[in-house]
Amino acid sequence: MRRLVTLAAIAAKTLGYIGALAVVAMMLHISLDVFLRNAFRISLDTVPEIVARYYMTALAFLPLAWLEIRRDMISVELLDFTLSARARRVSDALVMVLAAVIYGLLAWTNWDKALSETRVGTLVEIATYKMPVWHSFYFSALGFTLATLVSALLAIGRFFPAVGARFEEAGHER
């Protein structure tokens, strides 16, 4: 179990870094397009599609598991202060189980969509160029799948501190 937690934490951190890299790549790509358009009147036709289909989907979905580990997702704790430590632990575990179920459903539907788009070979037509975009459908499927695993392990970790301790360590790493 400890190896699974370690592997999930490493995978989540790696996907988080890939999501961060997508932000930098998007910024550089858009800046290059703006510079070329203003300085030389050259426009890169594929920039809007690459930004929307690749950079933004990688940015939105790949870091989900890392955000869960770090407990950086948005949460509303209206009654937590009134709960005992045990009740709070049970409440957190139930929320994580619910998150795992929702992430699991989203992962399942997104894997189905990604495989469907792969079979079809989805393309976007830009002027005279046909750009394949079926690859980008795997970002959401991968992100939701890892978030499902991490949420389930976090729920288990609330009841078994030995499992949860490794995630706590991973969540405090920068």
PDB file of C-alpha atoms in Angstrom:
ATOM      1  CA  MET A   1       0.000   0.000   0.000  1.00  0.00           C
ATOM      2  CA  ARG A   2       2.871   2.329   0.803  1.00  0.00           C
ATOM      3  CA  ARG A   3       4.302   1.829  -2.686  1.00  0.00           C
ATOM      4  CA  LEU A   4       0.921   2.595  -4.250  1.00  0.00           C
ATOM      5  CA  VAL A   5       0.676   5.816  -2.253  1.00  0.00           C
ATOM      6  CA  THR A   6       4.245   6.773  -3.218  1.00  0.00           C
ATOM      7  CA  LEU A   7       3.615   5.966  -6.876  1.00  0.00           C
ATOM      8  CA  ALA A   8       0.336   7.926  -6.901  1.00  0.00           C
ATOM      9  CA  ALA A   9       2.033  10.923  -5.259  1.00  0.00           C
ATOM     10  CA  ILE A  10       4.893  10.870  -7.786  1.00  0.00           C
ATOM     11  CA  ALA A  11       2.481  10.513 -10.727  1.00  0.00           C
ATOM     12  CA  ALA A  12       0.283  13.334  -9.406  1.00  0.00           C
ATOM     13  CA  LYS A  13       3.270  15.633  -8.934  1.00  0.00           C
ATOM     14  CA  THR A  14       4.586  14.801 -12.408  1.00  0.00           C
ATOM     15  CA  LEU A  15       1.234  15.560 -14.042  1.00  0.00           C
ATOM     16  CA  GLY A  16       1.052  18.766 -11.999  1.00  0.00           C
ATOM     17  CA  TYR A  17       4.422  19.827 -13.403  1.00  0.00           C
ATOM     18  CA  ILE A  18       3.286  18.967 -16.928  1.00  0.00           C
ATOM     19  CA  GLY A  19       0.226  21.181 -16.351  1.00  0.00           C
ATOM     20  CA  ALA A  20       2.541  23.980 -15.178  1.00  0.00           C
ATOM     21  CA  LEU A  21       4.726  23.449 -18.229  1.00  0.00           C
ATOM     22  CA  ALA A  22       1.598  23.838 -20.395  1.00  0.00           C
ATOM     23  CA  VAL A  23       1.087  27.309 -18.916  1.00  0.00           C
ATOM     24  CA  VAL A  24       4.642  28.347 -19.794  1.00  0.00           C
ATOM     25  CA  ALA A  25       4.416  26.823 -23.282  1.00  0.00           C
ATOM     26  CA  MET A  26       1.079  28.560 -23.873  1.00  0.00           C
ATOM     27  CA  MET A  27       2.516  31.905 -22.796  1.00  0.00           C
ATOM     28  CA  LEU A  28       5.549  31.543 -25.050  1.00  0.00           C
ATOM     29  CA  HIS A  29       3.464  30.339 -28.002  1.00  0.00           C
ATOM     30  CA  ILE A  30       0.971  33.204 -27.742  1.00  0.00           C
ATOM     31  CA  SER A  31       3.784  35.736 -27.218  1.00  0.00           C
ATOM     32  CA  LEU A  32       5.563  34.457 -30.322  1.00  0.00           C
ATOM     33  CA  ASP A  33       2.353  34.745 -32.333  1.00  0.00           C
ATOM     34  CA  VAL A  34       1.742  38.314 -31.134  1.00  0.00           C
ATOM     35  CA  PHE A  35       5.354  39.309 -31.822  1.00  0.00           C
ATOM     36  CA  LEU A  36       5.363  37.804 -35.330  1.00  0.00           C
ATOM     37  CA  ARG A  37       2.002  39.339 -36.166  1.00  0.00           C
ATOM     38  CA  ASN A  38       3.003  42.832 -35.015  1.00  0.00           C
ATOM     39  CA  ALA A  39       6.618  42.847 -36.190  1.00  0.00           C
ATOM     40  CA  PHE A  40       6.398  40.941 -39.465  1.00  0.00           C
ATOM     41  CA  ARG A  41       2.666  40.583 -40.203  1.00  0.00           C
ATOM     42  CA  ILE A  42       3.007  36.807 -39.980  1.00  0.00           C
ATOM     43  CA  SER A  43       0.235  34.947 -38.221  1.00  0.00           C
ATOM     44  CA  LEU A  44       0.483  31.433 -36.856  1.00  0.00           C
ATOM     45  CA  ASP A  45      -2.894  30.000 -37.851  1.00  0.00           C
ATOM     46  CA  THR A  46      -2.888  27.097 -35.435  1.00  0.00           C
ATOM     47  CA  VAL A  47      -2.321  29.040 -32.198  1.00  0.00           C
ATOM     48  CA  PRO A  48      -5.991  29.339 -31.123  1.00  0.00           C
ATOM     49  CA  GLU A  49      -6.627  25.642 -31.716  1.00  0.00           C
ATOM     50  CA  ILE A  50      -3.437  24.487 -30.018  1.00  0.00           C
ATOM     51  CA  VAL A  51      -4.143  26.731 -27.025  1.00  0.00           C
ATOM     52  CA  ALA A  52      -7.755  25.570 -26.707  1.00  0.00           C
ATOM     53  CA  ARG A  53      -7.227  21.884 -27.455  1.00  0.00           C
ATOM     54  CA  TYR A  54      -3.851  21.163 -25.874  1.00  0.00           C
ATOM     55  CA  TYR A  55      -2.538  23.786 -23.454  1.00  0.00           C
ATOM     56  CA  MET A  56      -5.834  24.588 -21.756  1.00  0.00           C
ATOM     57  CA  THR A  57      -6.930  20.965 -21.388  1.00  0.00           C
ATOM     58  CA  ALA A  58      -3.540  19.964 -19.989  1.00  0.00           C
ATOM     59  CA  LEU A  59      -3.636  22.911 -17.608  1.00  0.00           C
ATOM     60  CA  ALA A  60      -7.175  22.180 -16.426  1.00  0.00           C
ATOM     61  CA  PHE A  61      -7.104  18.408 -15.981  1.00  0.00           C
ATOM     62  CA  LEU A  62      -3.592  17.096 -15.389  1.00  0.00           C
ATOM     63  CA  PRO A  63      -2.961  18.791 -11.989  1.00  0.00           C
ATOM     64  CA  LEU A  64      -6.242  17.597 -10.387  1.00  0.00           C
ATOM     65  CA  ALA A  65      -4.666  14.775  -8.368  1.00  0.00           C
ATOM     66  CA  TRP A  66      -1.827  16.994  -7.146  1.00  0.00           C
ATOM     67  CA  LEU A  67      -4.358  19.586  -5.995  1.00  0.00           C
ATOM     68  CA  GLU A  68      -6.227  16.858  -4.110  1.00  0.00           C
ATOM     69  CA  ILE A  69      -3.062  15.664  -2.382  1.00  0.00           C
ATOM     70  CA  ARG A  70      -2.147  19.195  -1.340  1.00  0.00           C
ATOM     71  CA  ARG A  71      -5.747  19.868  -0.258  1.00  0.00           C
ATOM     72  CA  ASP A  72      -5.782  22.950  -2.502  1.00  0.00           C
ATOM     73  CA  MET A  73      -9.196  22.286  -4.009  1.00  0.00           C
ATOM     74  CA  ILE A  74     -11.961  24.720  -3.089  1.00  0.00           C
ATOM     75  CA  SER A  75     -13.841  23.606   0.009  1.00  0.00           C
ATOM     76  CA  VAL A  76     -16.565  25.037   2.193  1.00  0.00           C
ATOM     77  CA  GLU A  77     -16.355  24.118   5.851  1.00  0.00           C
ATOM     78  CA  LEU A  78     -19.510  25.469   7.400  1.00  0.00           C
ATOM     79  CA  LEU A  79     -19.823  23.095  10.333  1.00  0.00           C
ATOM     80  CA  ASP A  80     -16.317  21.680  10.714  1.00  0.00           C
ATOM     81  CA  PHE A  81     -15.562  23.759  13.779  1.00  0.00           C
ATOM     82  CA  THR A  82     -18.470  22.114  15.636  1.00  0.00           C
ATOM     83  CA  LEU A  83     -17.334  18.537  14.890  1.00  0.00           C
ATOM     84  CA  SER A  84     -15.108  16.438  17.095  1.00  0.00           C
ATOM     85  CA  ALA A  85     -11.780  15.253  15.668  1.00  0.00           C
ATOM     86  CA  ARG A  86     -13.233  11.797  14.941  1.00  0.00           C
ATOM     87  CA  ALA A  87     -16.374  13.218  13.292  1.00  0.00           C
ATOM     88  CA  ARG A  88     -14.239  15.582  11.212  1.00  0.00           C
ATOM     89  CA  ARG A  89     -12.076  12.663  10.079  1.00  0.00           C
ATOM     90  CA  VAL A  90     -15.195  10.685   9.087  1.00  0.00           C
ATOM     91  CA  SER A  91     -16.626  13.740   7.318  1.00  0.00           C
ATOM     92  CA  ASP A  92     -13.386  14.256   5.386  1.00  0.00           C
ATOM     93  CA  ALA A  93     -13.293  10.576   4.426  1.00  0.00           C
ATOM     94  CA  LEU A  94     -16.899  10.668   3.189  1.00  0.00           C
ATOM     95  CA  VAL A  95     -16.198  13.786   1.130  1.00  0.00           C
ATOM     96  CA  MET A  96     -13.156  12.072  -0.387  1.00  0.00           C
ATOM     97  CA  VAL A  97     -15.195   8.945  -1.164  1.00  0.00           C
ATOM     98  CA  LEU A  98     -17.808  11.127  -2.878  1.00  0.00           C
ATOM     99  CA  ALA A  99     -15.046  12.924  -4.796  1.00  0.00           C
ATOM    100  CA  ALA A 100     -13.572   9.567  -5.833  1.00  0.00           C
ATOM    101  CA  VAL A 101     -16.960   8.405  -7.114  1.00  0.00           C
ATOM    102  CA  ILE A 102     -17.518  11.605  -9.089  1.00  0.00           C
ATOM    103  CA  TYR A 103     -13.966  11.588 -10.472  1.00  0.00           C
ATOM    104  CA  GLY A 104     -14.428   7.915 -11.356  1.00  0.00           C
ATOM    105  CA  LEU A 105     -17.589   8.630 -13.327  1.00  0.00           C
ATOM    106  CA  LEU A 106     -15.889  11.512 -15.104  1.00  0.00           C
ATOM    107  CA  ALA A 107     -12.846   9.323 -15.850  1.00  0.00           C
ATOM    108  CA  TRP A 108     -15.032   6.558 -17.243  1.00  0.00           C
ATOM    109  CA  THR A 109     -16.943   8.876 -19.584  1.00  0.00           C
ATOM    110  CA  ASN A 110     -13.774  10.695 -20.655  1.00  0.00           C
ATOM    111  CA  TRP A 111     -11.928   7.449 -21.451  1.00  0.00           C
ATOM    112  CA  ASP A 112     -14.906   6.439 -23.577  1.00  0.00           C
ATOM    113  CA  LYS A 113     -14.792   9.804 -25.364  1.00  0.00           C
ATOM    114  CA  ALA A 114     -10.999   9.682 -25.833  1.00  0.00           C
ATOM    115  CA  LEU A 115     -11.124   6.199 -27.327  1.00  0.00           C
ATOM    116  CA  SER A 116     -14.023   7.219 -29.571  1.00  0.00           C
ATOM    117  CA  GLU A 117     -12.144  10.297 -30.814  1.00  0.00           C
ATOM    118  CA  THR A 118      -9.051   8.165 -31.406  1.00  0.00           C
ATOM    119  CA  ARG A 119     -11.015   5.687 -33.541  1.00  0.00           C
ATOM    120  CA  VAL A 120     -12.483   8.535 -35.581  1.00  0.00           C
ATOM    121  CA  GLY A 121      -9.171  10.414 -35.762  1.00  0.00           C
ATOM    122  CA  THR A 122     -10.679  13.800 -34.914  1.00  0.00           C
ATOM    123  CA  LEU A 123      -9.236  16.683 -36.906  1.00  0.00           C
ATOM    124  CA  VAL A 124      -9.740  20.434 -36.925  1.00  0.00           C
ATOM    125  CA  GLU A 125      -9.612  22.147 -40.289  1.00  0.00           C
ATOM    126  CA  ILE A 126      -7.667  25.396 -40.230  1.00  0.00           C
ATOM    127  CA  ALA A 127      -7.579  27.218 -43.547  1.00  0.00           C
ATOM    128  CA  THR A 128      -5.885  24.609 -45.743  1.00  0.00           C
ATOM    129  CA  TYR A 129      -4.420  22.512 -42.945  1.00  0.00           C
ATOM    130  CA  LYS A 130      -6.053  19.643 -41.059  1.00  0.00           C
ATOM    131  CA  MET A 131      -4.680  19.434 -37.535  1.00  0.00           C
ATOM    132  CA  PRO A 132      -5.238  16.214 -35.566  1.00  0.00           C
ATOM    133  CA  VAL A 133      -6.657  16.920 -32.097  1.00  0.00           C
ATOM    134  CA  TRP A 134      -7.748  13.488 -30.894  1.00  0.00           C
ATOM    135  CA  HIS A 135      -4.678  13.323 -28.621  1.00  0.00           C
ATOM    136  CA  SER A 136      -5.978  16.106 -26.399  1.00  0.00           C
ATOM    137  CA  PHE A 137      -8.959  14.041 -25.231  1.00  0.00           C
ATOM    138  CA  TYR A 138      -6.599  11.899 -23.138  1.00  0.00           C
ATOM    139  CA  PHE A 139      -5.637  14.780 -20.830  1.00  0.00           C
ATOM    140  CA  SER A 140      -9.001  14.828 -19.083  1.00  0.00           C
ATOM    141  CA  ALA A 141      -9.253  11.033 -18.939  1.00  0.00           C
ATOM    142  CA  LEU A 142      -5.798  10.724 -17.406  1.00  0.00           C
ATOM    143  CA  GLY A 143      -6.336  13.585 -14.956  1.00  0.00           C
ATOM    144  CA  PHE A 144      -9.683  12.253 -13.716  1.00  0.00           C
ATOM    145  CA  THR A 145      -8.323   8.703 -13.416  1.00  0.00           C
ATOM    146  CA  LEU A 146      -5.410   9.732 -11.227  1.00  0.00           C
ATOM    147  CA  ALA A 147      -7.659  12.050  -9.186  1.00  0.00           C
ATOM    148  CA  THR A 148      -9.970   9.065  -8.587  1.00  0.00           C
ATOM    149  CA  LEU A 149      -7.096   6.953  -7.299  1.00  0.00           C
ATOM    150  CA  VAL A 150      -5.722   9.742  -5.115  1.00  0.00           C
ATOM    151  CA  SER A 151      -9.142  10.582  -3.634  1.00  0.00           C
ATOM    152  CA  ALA A 152      -9.765   6.930  -2.803  1.00  0.00           C
ATOM    153  CA  LEU A 153      -6.343   6.634  -1.171  1.00  0.00           C
ATOM    154  CA  LEU A 154      -6.925   9.864   0.756  1.00  0.00           C
ATOM    155  CA  ALA A 155     -10.233   8.471   2.041  1.00  0.00           C
ATOM    156  CA  ILE A 156      -8.460   5.315   3.194  1.00  0.00           C
ATOM    157  CA  GLY A 157      -5.731   7.481   4.709  1.00  0.00           C
ATOM    158  CA  ARG A 158      -8.240   9.248   6.946  1.00  0.00           C
ATOM    159  CA  PHE A 159      -8.995   5.933   8.641  1.00  0.00           C
ATOM    160  CA  PHE A 160      -5.458   4.494   8.556  1.00  0.00           C
ATOM    161  CA  PRO A 161      -2.901   7.146   9.515  1.00  0.00           C
ATOM    162  CA  ALA A 162       0.045   5.125   8.133  1.00  0.00           C
ATOM    163  CA  VAL A 163      -1.409   5.487   4.633  1.00  0.00           C
ATOM    164  CA  GLY A 164      -2.442   9.110   5.109  1.00  0.00           C
ATOM    165  CA  ALA A 165       0.942  10.158   6.511  1.00  0.00           C
ATOM    166  CA  ARG A 166       2.694   9.598   3.173  1.00  0.00           C
ATOM    167  CA  PHE A 167       0.183  11.814   1.399  1.00  0.00           C
ATOM    168  CA  GLU A 168       0.573  14.449   4.095  1.00  0.00           C
ATOM    169  CA  GLU A 169       4.333  14.424   3.448  1.00  0.00           C
ATOM    170  CA  ALA A 170       3.799  14.631  -0.318  1.00  0.00           C
ATOM    171  CA  GLY A 171       1.294  17.465   0.074  1.00  0.00           C
ATOM    172  CA  HIS A 172       3.751  19.616   1.992  1.00  0.00           C
ATOM    173  CA  GLU A 173       6.525  19.214  -0.593  1.00  0.00           C
ATOM    174  CA  ARG A 174       6.899  22.145  -2.960  1.00  0.00           C
TER     175      ARG A 174
END
